PDB file of N, CA and C in Angstrom:
ATOM      1  N   GLY A   1     116.155 152.824 287.716  1.00 48.00           N
ATOM      2  CA  GLY A   1     116.986 152.879 288.895  1.00 48.00           C
ATOM      3  C   GLY A   1     117.588 151.532 289.168  1.00 48.00           C
ATOM      4  N   GLY A   2     118.258 151.413 290.303  1.00 53.00           N
ATOM      5  CA  GLY A   2     118.923 150.164 290.540  1.00 53.00           C
ATOM      6  C   GLY A   2     119.135 149.836 291.989  1.00 53.00           C
ATOM      7  N   MET A   3     118.099 149.836 292.750  1.00 57.00           N
ATOM      8  CA  MET A   3     118.247 149.421 294.133  1.00 57.00           C
ATOM      9  C   MET A   3     117.860 147.963 294.241  1.00 57.00           C
ATOM     10  N   ALA A   4     118.586 147.232 295.055  1.00 63.00           N
ATOM     11  CA  ALA A   4     118.213 145.843 295.293  1.00 63.00           C
ATOM     12  C   ALA A   4     116.872 145.828 296.018  1.00 63.00           C
ATOM     13  N   PRO A   5     115.951 144.929 295.635  1.00 74.00           N
ATOM     14  CA  PRO A   5     114.644 144.917 296.270  1.00 74.00           C
ATOM     15  C   PRO A   5     114.680 144.466 297.725  1.00 74.00           C
ATOM     16  N   VAL A   6     115.717 143.724 298.120  1.00 87.00           N
ATOM     17  CA  VAL A   6     115.817 143.234 299.492  1.00 87.00           C
ATOM     18  C   VAL A   6     117.217 143.533 300.018  1.00 87.00           C
ATOM     19  N   GLN A   7     117.279 144.229 301.152  1.00 91.00           N
ATOM     20  CA  GLN A   7     118.556 144.481 301.813  1.00 91.00           C
ATOM     21  C   GLN A   7     118.369 144.291 303.307  1.00 91.00           C
ATOM     22  N   LEU A   8     119.356 143.689 303.954  1.00 95.00           N
ATOM     23  CA  LEU A   8     119.329 143.463 305.390  1.00 95.00           C
ATOM     24  C   LEU A   8     120.711 143.768 305.933  1.00 95.00           C
ATOM     25  N   ARG A   9     120.754 144.557 306.995  1.00 96.00           N
ATOM     26  CA  ARG A   9     122.020 144.851 307.670  1.00 96.00           C
ATOM     27  C   ARG A   9     121.820 144.566 309.151  1.00 96.00           C
ATOM     28  N   ILE A  10     122.778 143.847 309.737  1.00 98.00           N
ATOM     29  CA  ILE A  10     122.685 143.520 311.154  1.00 98.00           C
ATOM     30  C   ILE A  10     124.083 143.613 311.755  1.00 98.00           C
ATOM     31  N   GLY A  11     124.150 144.115 312.981  1.00 98.00           N
ATOM     32  CA  GLY A  11     125.428 144.250 313.650  1.00 98.00           C
ATOM     33  C   GLY A  11     125.259 144.046 315.138  1.00 98.00           C
ATOM     34  N   ALA A  12     126.361 143.835 315.799  1.00 98.00           N
ATOM     35  CA  ALA A  12     126.356 143.641 317.244  1.00 98.00           C
ATOM     36  C   ALA A  12     127.700 144.090 317.789  1.00 98.00           C
ATOM     37  N   GLU A  13     127.755 144.273 319.089  1.00 97.00           N
ATOM     38  CA  GLU A  13     129.033 144.544 319.742  1.00 97.00           C
ATOM     39  C   GLU A  13     129.117 143.651 320.968  1.00 97.00           C
ATOM     40  N   ILE A  14     130.200 142.914 321.066  1.00 97.00           N
ATOM     41  CA  ILE A  14     130.442 142.019 322.186  1.00 97.00           C
ATOM     42  C   ILE A  14     131.570 142.659 322.990  1.00 97.00           C
ATOM     43  N   ARG A  15     131.274 143.010 324.245  1.00 97.00           N
ATOM     44  CA  ARG A  15     132.246 143.750 325.052  1.00 97.00           C
ATOM     45  C   ARG A  15     132.754 142.920 326.220  1.00 97.00           C
ATOM     46  N   GLY A  16     134.060 142.951 326.399  1.00 97.00           N
ATOM     47  CA  GLY A  16     134.692 142.404 327.601  1.00 97.00           C
ATOM     48  C   GLY A  16     135.261 143.567 328.383  1.00 97.00           C
ATOM     49  N   ASP A  17     136.095 143.274 329.359  1.00 94.00           N
ATOM     50  CA  ASP A  17     136.683 144.344 330.164  1.00 94.00           C
ATOM     51  C   ASP A  17     137.551 145.279 329.325  1.00 94.00           C
ATOM     52  N   ALA A  18     138.424 144.699 328.510  1.00 95.00           N
ATOM     53  CA  ALA A  18     139.348 145.526 327.731  1.00 95.00           C
ATOM     54  C   ALA A  18     139.170 145.360 326.227  1.00 95.00           C
ATOM     55  N   TRP A  19     138.486 144.291 325.805  1.00 97.00           N
ATOM     56  CA  TRP A  19     138.348 143.992 324.386  1.00 97.00           C
ATOM     57  C   TRP A  19     136.901 144.120 323.954  1.00 97.00           C
ATOM     58  N   SER A  20     136.695 144.439 322.684  1.00 97.00           N
ATOM     59  CA  SER A  20     135.354 144.354 322.107  1.00 97.00           C
ATOM     60  C   SER A  20     135.480 143.842 320.679  1.00 97.00           C
ATOM     61  N   LEU A  21     134.474 143.107 320.251  1.00 98.00           N
ATOM     62  CA  LEU A  21     134.344 142.631 318.876  1.00 98.00           C
ATOM     63  C   LEU A  21     133.009 143.123 318.350  1.00 98.00           C
ATOM     64  N   ALA A  22     133.018 143.639 317.121  1.00 98.00           N
ATOM     65  CA  ALA A  22     131.787 144.154 316.523  1.00 98.00           C
ATOM     66  C   ALA A  22     131.633 143.575 315.116  1.00 98.00           C
ATOM     67  N   PRO A  23     130.909 142.454 314.983  1.00 98.00           N
ATOM     68  CA  PRO A  23     130.638 141.913 313.647  1.00 98.00           C
ATOM     69  C   PRO A  23     129.460 142.639 313.002  1.00 98.00           C
ATOM     70  N   ARG A  24     129.508 142.771 311.678  1.00 98.00           N
ATOM     71  CA  ARG A  24     128.415 143.359 310.896  1.00 98.00           C
ATOM     72  C   ARG A  24     128.224 142.512 309.648  1.00 98.00           C
ATOM     73  N   VAL A  25     126.985 142.241 309.308  1.00 98.00           N
ATOM     74  CA  VAL A  25     126.649 141.450 308.121  1.00 98.00           C
ATOM     75  C   VAL A  25     125.691 142.280 307.268  1.00 98.00           C
ATOM     76  N   ALA A  26     125.947 142.330 305.976  1.00 95.00           N
ATOM     77  CA  ALA A  26     125.048 143.009 305.032  1.00 95.00           C
ATOM     78  C   ALA A  26     124.673 142.008 303.942  1.00 95.00           C
ATOM     79  N   VAL A  27     123.376 141.841 303.726  1.00 95.00           N
ATOM     80  CA  VAL A  27     122.864 140.926 302.711  1.00 95.00           C
ATOM     81  C   VAL A  27     122.059 141.757 301.718  1.00 95.00           C
ATOM     82  N   SER A  28     122.322 141.572 300.443  1.00 92.00           N
ATOM     83  CA  SER A  28     121.595 142.300 299.404  1.00 92.00           C
ATOM     84  C   SER A  28     121.072 141.308 298.374  1.00 92.00           C
ATOM     85  N   GLY A  29     119.818 141.463 298.017  1.00 92.00           N
ATOM     86  CA  GLY A  29     119.234 140.622 296.977  1.00 92.00           C
ATOM     87  C   GLY A  29     119.713 141.057 295.606  1.00 92.00           C
ATOM     88  N   ALA A  30     119.251 140.380 294.590  1.00 89.00           N
ATOM     89  CA  ALA A  30     119.631 140.703 293.209  1.00 89.00           C
ATOM     90  C   ALA A  30     119.203 142.128 292.863  1.00 89.00           C
ATOM     91  N   GLN A  31     120.011 142.800 292.055  1.00 84.00           N
ATOM     92  CA  GLN A  31     119.716 144.159 291.615  1.00 84.00           C
ATOM     93  C   GLN A  31     119.148 144.102 290.196  1.00 84.00           C
ATOM     94  N   ARG A  32     118.004 144.725 290.001  1.00 80.00           N
ATOM     95  CA  ARG A  32     117.380 144.735 288.665  1.00 80.00           C
ATOM     96  C   ARG A  32     117.997 145.840 287.814  1.00 80.00           C
ATOM     97  N   LEU A  33     118.333 145.484 286.596  1.00 77.00           N
ATOM     98  CA  LEU A  33     118.940 146.437 285.668  1.00 77.00           C
ATOM     99  C   LEU A  33     117.905 146.967 284.691  1.00 77.00           C
ATOM    100  N   ARG A  34     118.235 148.049 284.030  1.00 71.00           N
ATOM    101  CA  ARG A  34     117.359 148.562 282.962  1.00 71.00           C
ATOM    102  C   ARG A  34     117.421 147.679 281.723  1.00 71.00           C
ATOM    103  N   ALA A  35     118.589 147.069 281.500  1.00 70.00           N
ATOM    104  CA  ALA A  35     118.785 146.260 280.288  1.00 70.00           C
ATOM    105  C   ALA A  35     117.859 145.051 280.305  1.00 70.00           C
ATOM    106  N   MET A  36     117.350 144.709 279.137  1.00 72.00           N
ATOM    107  CA  MET A  36     116.475 143.549 279.009  1.00 72.00           C
ATOM    108  C   MET A  36     117.310 142.334 278.610  1.00 72.00           C
ATOM    109  N   ARG A  37     116.821 141.155 278.952  1.00 72.00           N
ATOM    110  CA  ARG A  37     117.497 139.921 278.566  1.00 72.00           C
ATOM    111  C   ARG A  37     117.371 139.742 277.060  1.00 72.00           C
ATOM    112  N   PRO A  38     118.391 139.143 276.426  1.00 74.00           N
ATOM    113  CA  PRO A  38     118.289 138.871 274.992  1.00 74.00           C
ATOM    114  C   PRO A  38     117.253 137.770 274.733  1.00 74.00           C
ATOM    115  N   SER A  39     116.851 137.604 273.499  1.00 69.00           N
ATOM    116  CA  SER A  39     115.905 136.549 273.129  1.00 69.00           C
ATOM    117  C   SER A  39     116.434 135.215 273.635  1.00 69.00           C
ATOM    118  N   PRO A  40     115.604 134.260 273.928  1.00 72.00           N
ATOM    119  CA  PRO A  40     114.178 134.141 273.627  1.00 72.00           C
ATOM    120  C   PRO A  40     113.271 134.740 274.698  1.00 72.00           C
ATOM    121  N   ASN A  41     113.799 135.442 275.685  1.00 66.00           N
ATOM    122  CA  ASN A  41     112.942 135.942 276.751  1.00 66.00           C
ATOM    123  C   ASN A  41     113.119 137.455 276.893  1.00 66.00           C
ATOM    124  N   PRO A  42     112.703 138.242 275.925  1.00 65.00           N
ATOM    125  CA  PRO A  42     112.989 139.675 275.942  1.00 65.00           C
ATOM    126  C   PRO A  42     112.149 140.460 276.948  1.00 65.00           C
ATOM    127  N   ALA A  43     111.171 139.824 277.581  1.00 73.00           N
ATOM    128  CA  ALA A  43     110.292 140.580 278.466  1.00 73.00           C
ATOM    129  C   ALA A  43     110.840 140.718 279.889  1.00 73.00           C
ATOM    130  N   SER A  44     111.986 140.111 280.188  1.00 77.00           N
ATOM    131  CA  SER A  44     112.484 140.205 281.562  1.00 77.00           C
ATOM    132  C   SER A  44     113.774 141.025 281.616  1.00 77.00           C
ATOM    133  N   ARG A  45     113.966 141.674 282.750  1.00 77.00           N
ATOM    134  CA  ARG A  45     115.156 142.500 282.940  1.00 77.00           C
ATOM    135  C   ARG A  45     116.342 141.657 283.383  1.00 77.00           C
ATOM    136  N   ARG A  46     117.530 142.094 282.975  1.00 77.00           N
ATOM    137  CA  ARG A  46     118.753 141.460 283.464  1.00 77.00           C
ATOM    138  C   ARG A  46     118.922 141.831 284.931  1.00 77.00           C
ATOM    139  N   THR A  47     119.680 141.030 285.643  1.00 80.00           N
ATOM    140  CA  THR A  47     119.943 141.306 287.052  1.00 80.00           C
ATOM    141  C   THR A  47     121.425 141.114 287.362  1.00 80.00           C
ATOM    142  N   LEU A  48     121.856 141.752 288.430  1.00 83.00           N
ATOM    143  CA  LEU A  48     123.162 141.479 289.016  1.00 83.00           C
ATOM    144  C   LEU A  48     122.899 140.620 290.246  1.00 83.00           C
ATOM    145  N   ASP A  49     123.736 139.624 290.469  1.00 87.00           N
ATOM    146  CA  ASP A  49     123.543 138.710 291.590  1.00 87.00           C
ATOM    147  C   ASP A  49     123.556 139.439 292.926  1.00 87.00           C
ATOM    148  N   GLY A  50     122.825 138.898 293.887  1.00 90.00           N
ATOM    149  CA  GLY A  50     122.874 139.401 295.249  1.00 90.00           C
ATOM    150  C   GLY A  50     124.199 139.011 295.897  1.00 90.00           C
ATOM    151  N   TYR A  51     124.436 139.511 297.097  1.00 93.00           N
ATOM    152  CA  TYR A  51     125.707 139.243 297.767  1.00 93.00           C
ATOM    153  C   TYR A  51     125.551 139.413 299.275  1.00 93.00           C
ATOM    154  N   THR A  52     126.522 138.878 300.004  1.00 95.00           N
ATOM    155  CA  THR A  52     126.607 139.038 301.454  1.00 95.00           C
ATOM    156  C   THR A  52     128.026 139.441 301.797  1.00 95.00           C
ATOM    157  N   THR A  53     128.167 140.463 302.629  1.00 96.00           N
ATOM    158  CA  THR A  53     129.496 140.852 303.118  1.00 96.00           C
ATOM    159  C   THR A  53     129.500 140.786 304.640  1.00 96.00           C
ATOM    160  N   VAL A  54     130.685 140.503 305.200  1.00 98.00           N
ATOM    161  CA  VAL A  54     130.872 140.439 306.642  1.00 98.00           C
ATOM    162  C   VAL A  54     132.047 141.351 306.996  1.00 98.00           C
ATOM    163  N   ASP A  55     131.834 142.249 307.950  1.00 98.00           N
ATOM    164  CA  ASP A  55     132.890 143.114 308.469  1.00 98.00           C
ATOM    165  C   ASP A  55     133.078 142.777 309.943  1.00 98.00           C
ATOM    166  N   LEU A  56     134.299 142.957 310.443  1.00 98.00           N
ATOM    167  CA  LEU A  56     134.570 142.688 311.854  1.00 98.00           C
ATOM    168  C   LEU A  56     135.551 143.725 312.382  1.00 98.00           C
ATOM    169  N   THR A  57     135.201 144.347 313.499  1.00 98.00           N
ATOM    170  CA  THR A  57     136.109 145.282 314.166  1.00 98.00           C
ATOM    171  C   THR A  57     136.464 144.721 315.529  1.00 98.00           C
ATOM    172  N   ALA A  58     137.764 144.653 315.826  1.00 98.00           N
ATOM    173  CA  ALA A  58     138.265 144.266 317.147  1.00 98.00           C
ATOM    174  C   ALA A  58     138.916 145.502 317.756  1.00 98.00           C
ATOM    175  N   ARG A  59     138.620 145.753 319.026  1.00 97.00           N
ATOM    176  CA  ARG A  59     139.149 146.944 319.697  1.00 97.00           C
ATOM    177  C   ARG A  59     139.731 146.546 321.048  1.00 97.00           C
ATOM    178  N   ARG A  60     140.917 147.071 321.338  1.00 97.00           N
ATOM    179  CA  ARG A  60     141.536 146.929 322.663  1.00 97.00           C
ATOM    180  C   ARG A  60     141.479 148.303 323.297  1.00 97.00           C
ATOM    181  N   ARG A  61     140.653 148.425 324.335  1.00 93.00           N
ATOM    182  CA  ARG A  61     140.441 149.718 324.977  1.00 93.00           C
ATOM    183  C   ARG A  61     141.512 149.986 326.029  1.00 93.00           C
ATOM    184  N   ASN A  62     141.830 151.262 326.184  1.00 91.00           N
ATOM    185  CA  ASN A  62     142.732 151.742 327.235  1.00 91.00           C
ATOM    186  C   ASN A  62     144.052 150.986 327.290  1.00 91.00           C
ATOM    187  N   VAL A  63     144.703 150.876 326.123  1.00 92.00           N
ATOM    188  CA  VAL A  63     146.073 150.343 326.109  1.00 92.00           C
ATOM    189  C   VAL A  63     146.925 151.239 327.005  1.00 92.00           C
ATOM    190  N   PHE A  64     146.748 152.534 326.844  1.00 90.00           N
ATOM    191  CA  PHE A  64     147.222 153.555 327.779  1.00 90.00           C
ATOM    192  C   PHE A  64     145.984 154.376 328.124  1.00 90.00           C
ATOM    193  N   ASN A  65     146.104 155.330 329.014  1.00 89.00           N
ATOM    194  CA  ASN A  65     144.937 156.159 329.356  1.00 89.00           C
ATOM    195  C   ASN A  65     144.302 156.758 328.105  1.00 89.00           C
ATOM    196  N   ASP A  66     143.020 156.473 327.904  1.00 89.00           N
ATOM    197  CA  ASP A  66     142.226 157.043 326.807  1.00 89.00           C
ATOM    198  C   ASP A  66     142.828 156.772 325.427  1.00 89.00           C
ATOM    199  N   PHE A  67     143.532 155.653 325.272  1.00 94.00           N
ATOM    200  CA  PHE A  67     144.219 155.325 324.020  1.00 94.00           C
ATOM    201  C   PHE A  67     143.803 153.906 323.637  1.00 94.00           C
ATOM    202  N   ASP A  68     143.033 153.783 322.563  1.00 96.00           N
ATOM    203  CA  ASP A  68     142.545 152.485 322.085  1.00 96.00           C
ATOM    204  C   ASP A  68     143.256 152.089 320.804  1.00 96.00           C
ATOM    205  N   LEU A  69     143.423 150.793 320.594  1.00 97.00           N
ATOM    206  CA  LEU A  69     143.882 150.236 319.316  1.00 97.00           C
ATOM    207  C   LEU A  69     142.714 149.490 318.684  1.00 97.00           C
ATOM    208  N   PHE A  70     142.596 149.537 317.371  1.00 98.00           N
ATOM    209  CA  PHE A  70     141.527 148.778 316.713  1.00 98.00           C
ATOM    210  C   PHE A  70     142.008 148.243 315.370  1.00 98.00           C
ATOM    211  N   ALA A  71     141.329 147.197 314.919  1.00 98.00           N
ATOM    212  CA  ALA A  71     141.557 146.641 313.585  1.00 98.00           C
ATOM    213  C   ALA A  71     140.187 146.304 313.007  1.00 98.00           C
ATOM    214  N   THR A  72     139.975 146.680 311.773  1.00 98.00           N
ATOM    215  CA  THR A  72     138.717 146.389 311.085  1.00 98.00           C
ATOM    216  C   THR A  72     139.033 145.629 309.804  1.00 98.00           C
ATOM    217  N   VAL A  73     138.333 144.521 309.595  1.00 98.00           N
ATOM    218  CA  VAL A  73     138.413 143.783 308.331  1.00 98.00           C
ATOM    219  C   VAL A  73     137.066 143.982 307.635  1.00 98.00           C
ATOM    220  N   GLU A  74     137.090 144.660 306.490  1.00 96.00           N
ATOM    221  CA  GLU A  74     135.885 144.837 305.690  1.00 96.00           C
ATOM    222  C   GLU A  74     135.845 143.742 304.628  1.00 96.00           C
ATOM    223  N   ASN A  75     134.651 143.245 304.347  1.00 96.00           N
ATOM    224  CA  ASN A  75     134.461 142.175 303.363  1.00 96.00           C
ATOM    225  C   ASN A  75     135.397 141.006 303.696  1.00 96.00           C
ATOM    226  N   MET A  76     135.288 140.531 304.930  1.00 97.00           N
ATOM    227  CA  MET A  76     136.208 139.523 305.488  1.00 97.00           C
ATOM    228  C   MET A  76     136.374 138.288 304.609  1.00 97.00           C
ATOM    229  N   PHE A  77     135.317 137.828 303.972  1.00 96.00           N
ATOM    230  CA  PHE A  77     135.397 136.613 303.155  1.00 96.00           C
ATOM    231  C   PHE A  77     135.614 136.923 301.678  1.00 96.00           C
ATOM    232  N   ASP A  78     135.987 138.183 301.384  1.00 96.00           N
ATOM    233  CA  ASP A  78     136.357 138.622 300.032  1.00 96.00           C
ATOM    234  C   ASP A  78     135.265 138.320 299.000  1.00 96.00           C
ATOM    235  N   ALA A  79     134.016 138.628 299.349  1.00 94.00           N
ATOM    236  CA  ALA A  79     132.899 138.439 298.410  1.00 94.00           C
ATOM    237  C   ALA A  79     133.135 139.286 297.166  1.00 94.00           C
ATOM    238  N   ARG A  80     132.896 138.716 296.007  1.00 91.00           N
ATOM    239  CA  ARG A  80     133.028 139.449 294.741  1.00 91.00           C
ATOM    240  C   ARG A  80     131.633 139.834 294.288  1.00 91.00           C
ATOM    241  N   TYR A  81     131.375 141.129 294.236  1.00 87.00           N
ATOM    242  CA  TYR A  81     130.039 141.594 293.873  1.00 87.00           C
ATOM    243  C   TYR A  81     130.137 142.888 293.092  1.00 87.00           C
ATOM    244  N   ARG A  82     129.036 143.239 292.470  1.00 84.00           N
ATOM    245  CA  ARG A  82     128.989 144.436 291.625  1.00 84.00           C
ATOM    246  C   ARG A  82     127.793 145.287 292.008  1.00 84.00           C
ATOM    247  N   HIS A  83     127.938 146.592 291.784  1.00 77.00           N
ATOM    248  CA  HIS A  83     126.817 147.518 291.909  1.00 77.00           C
ATOM    249  C   HIS A  83     126.463 148.021 290.518  1.00 77.00           C
ATOM    250  N   ILE A  84     125.252 148.456 290.368  1.00 76.00           N
ATOM    251  CA  ILE A  84     124.770 148.937 289.076  1.00 76.00           C
ATOM    252  C   ILE A  84     125.498 150.211 288.660  1.00 76.00           C
ATOM    253  N   ASN A  85     125.834 150.290 287.390  1.00 72.00           N
ATOM    254  CA  ASN A  85     126.386 151.505 286.790  1.00 72.00           C
ATOM    255  C   ASN A  85     125.405 151.920 285.699  1.00 72.00           C
ATOM    256  N   THR A  86     124.506 152.855 286.024  1.00 68.00           N
ATOM    257  CA  THR A  86     123.460 153.221 285.058  1.00 68.00           C
ATOM    258  C   THR A  86     124.021 153.907 283.815  1.00 68.00           C
ATOM    259  N   ARG A  87     125.201 154.501 283.902  1.00 67.00           N
ATOM    260  CA  ARG A  87     125.788 155.146 282.716  1.00 67.00           C
ATOM    261  C   ARG A  87     126.203 154.135 281.661  1.00 67.00           C
ATOM    262  N   ALA A  88     126.295 152.861 282.026  1.00 65.00           N
ATOM    263  CA  ALA A  88     126.746 151.847 281.073  1.00 65.00           C
ATOM    264  C   ALA A  88     125.820 151.760 279.865  1.00 65.00           C
ATOM    265  N   TYR A  89     124.565 152.184 280.019  1.00 63.00           N
ATOM    266  CA  TYR A  89     123.621 152.094 278.905  1.00 63.00           C
ATOM    267  C   TYR A  89     123.794 153.253 277.933  1.00 63.00           C
ATOM    268  N   LEU A  90     124.464 154.295 278.384  1.00 66.00           N
ATOM    269  CA  LEU A  90     124.713 155.451 277.524  1.00 66.00           C
ATOM    270  C   LEU A  90     126.087 155.374 276.865  1.00 66.00           C
ATOM    271  N   ASN A  91     127.010 154.673 277.514  1.00 64.00           N
ATOM    272  CA  ASN A  91     128.382 154.594 277.025  1.00 64.00           C
ATOM    273  C   ASN A  91     128.812 153.123 277.046  1.00 64.00           C
ATOM    274  N   PRO A  92     128.889 152.480 275.880  1.00 59.00           N
ATOM    275  CA  PRO A  92     129.193 151.049 275.845  1.00 59.00           C
ATOM    276  C   PRO A  92     130.584 150.684 276.375  1.00 59.00           C
ATOM    277  N   GLU A  93     131.441 151.680 276.584  1.00 59.00           N
ATOM    278  CA  GLU A  93     132.767 151.371 277.113  1.00 59.00           C
ATOM    279  C   GLU A  93     132.749 151.164 278.624  1.00 59.00           C
ATOM    280  N   GLU A  94     131.647 151.504 279.276  1.00 61.00           N
ATOM    281  CA  GLU A  94     131.571 151.345 280.722  1.00 61.00           C
ATOM    282  C   GLU A  94     130.983 149.992 281.090  1.00 61.00           C
ATOM    283  N   LEU A  95     131.367 149.484 282.241  1.00 64.00           N
ATOM    284  CA  LEU A  95     130.878 148.198 282.717  1.00 64.00           C
ATOM    285  C   LEU A  95     129.420 148.290 283.140  1.00 64.00           C
ATOM    286  N   ILE A  96     128.656 147.242 282.896  1.00 67.00           N
ATOM    287  CA  ILE A  96     127.279 147.212 283.380  1.00 67.00           C
ATOM    288  C   ILE A  96     127.273 147.120 284.898  1.00 67.00           C
ATOM    289  N   GLY A  97     128.109 146.288 285.476  1.00 73.00           N
ATOM    290  CA  GLY A  97     128.224 146.190 286.929  1.00 73.00           C
ATOM    291  C   GLY A  97     129.612 146.620 287.345  1.00 73.00           C
ATOM    292  N   VAL A  98     129.683 147.512 288.318  1.00 75.00           N
ATOM    293  CA  VAL A  98     130.968 148.026 288.769  1.00 75.00           C
ATOM    294  C   VAL A  98     131.487 147.143 289.905  1.00 75.00           C
ATOM    295  N   PRO A  99     132.665 146.520 289.746  1.00 80.00           N
ATOM    296  CA  PRO A  99     133.218 145.701 290.832  1.00 80.00           C
ATOM    297  C   PRO A  99     133.415 146.550 292.089  1.00 80.00           C
ATOM    298  N   GLN A 100     133.112 145.966 293.244  1.00 85.00           N
ATOM    299  CA  GLN A 100     133.228 146.672 294.514  1.00 85.00           C
ATOM    300  C   GLN A 100     134.472 146.235 295.277  1.00 85.00           C
ATOM    301  N   SER A 101     134.662 146.821 296.438  1.00 87.00           N
ATOM    302  CA  SER A 101     135.899 146.637 297.197  1.00 87.00           C
ATOM    303  C   SER A 101     136.153 145.190 297.600  1.00 87.00           C
ATOM    304  N   PRO A 102     137.383 144.723 297.425  1.00 94.00           N
ATOM    305  CA  PRO A 102     137.760 143.402 297.945  1.00 94.00           C
ATOM    306  C   PRO A 102     137.999 143.502 299.456  1.00 94.00           C
ATOM    307  N   ARG A 103     138.515 142.443 300.050  1.00 96.00           N
ATOM    308  CA  ARG A 103     138.833 142.452 301.482  1.00 96.00           C
ATOM    309  C   ARG A 103     139.774 143.614 301.772  1.00 96.00           C
ATOM    310  N   ARG A 104     139.547 144.274 302.917  1.00 97.00           N
ATOM    311  CA  ARG A 104     140.383 145.420 303.281  1.00 97.00           C
ATOM    312  C   ARG A 104     140.627 145.395 304.787  1.00 97.00           C
ATOM    313  N   LEU A 105     141.871 145.628 305.200  1.00 98.00           N
ATOM    314  CA  LEU A 105     142.232 145.690 306.609  1.00 98.00           C
ATOM    315  C   LEU A 105     142.625 147.117 306.962  1.00 98.00           C
ATOM    316  N   THR A 106     142.023 147.627 308.016  1.00 97.00           N
ATOM    317  CA  THR A 106     142.362 148.953 308.545  1.00 97.00           C
ATOM    318  C   THR A 106     142.787 148.790 309.986  1.00 97.00           C
ATOM    319  N   VAL A 107     143.927 149.335 310.335  1.00 98.00           N
ATOM    320  CA  VAL A 107     144.432 149.294 311.707  1.00 98.00           C
ATOM    321  C   VAL A 107     144.638 150.728 312.151  1.00 98.00           C
ATOM    322  N   GLY A 108     144.258 151.027 313.398  1.00 97.00           N
ATOM    323  CA  GLY A 108     144.413 152.402 313.832  1.00 97.00           C
ATOM    324  C   GLY A 108     144.397 152.564 315.330  1.00 97.00           C
ATOM    325  N   VAL A 109     144.507 153.814 315.724  1.00 96.00           N
ATOM    326  CA  VAL A 109     144.447 154.194 317.131  1.00 96.00           C
ATOM    327  C   VAL A 109     143.345 155.231 317.291  1.00 96.00           C
ATOM    328  N   GLN A 110     142.764 155.242 318.470  1.00 94.00           N
ATOM    329  CA  GLN A 110     141.773 156.272 318.784  1.00 94.00           C
ATOM    330  C   GLN A 110     142.141 156.850 320.130  1.00 94.00           C
ATOM    331  N   ILE A 111     142.250 158.171 320.184  1.00 95.00           N
ATOM    332  CA  ILE A 111     142.631 158.854 321.408  1.00 95.00           C
ATOM    333  C   ILE A 111     141.447 159.692 321.864  1.00 95.00           C
ATOM    334  N   GLN A 112     141.048 159.503 323.107  1.00 89.00           N
ATOM    335  CA  GLN A 112     139.937 160.267 323.681  1.00 89.00           C
ATOM    336  C   GLN A 112     140.518 161.517 324.320  1.00 89.00           C
ATOM    337  N   VAL A 113     140.067 162.692 323.868  1.00 90.00           N
ATOM    338  CA  VAL A 113     140.525 163.958 324.444  1.00 90.00           C
ATOM    339  C   VAL A 113     139.445 164.452 325.383  1.00 90.00           C
ATOM    340  N   ARG A 114     139.827 164.689 326.605  1.00 84.00           N
ATOM    341  CA  ARG A 114     138.837 165.133 327.612  1.00 84.00           C
ATOM    342  C   ARG A 114     139.059 166.568 328.008  1.00 84.00           C
TER     343      ARG A 114
END
């Protein structure tokens, strides 16, 4: 399998009258792979490096009645990290570590229907 032995996720929401900020941090330790290290140390498993990502959501509430605007930045600092691809050991054309999402910005509206 391929779960990181250590993972931590923490988030908060800071609210003002009309604005809110919600930072989230995810920290993952190194991921152990099935593949073994080449000689001279064949007894240890290869690993993928650990990583930290930071997401931030800003929200402006009640721009109009029950109408909010928000913006979310995922992976704000553009961390480059990989997740395990277990099929890579069966098919040599596949990557051992699959690159994950770069920085991403999402902007939207939320309408409350009562």
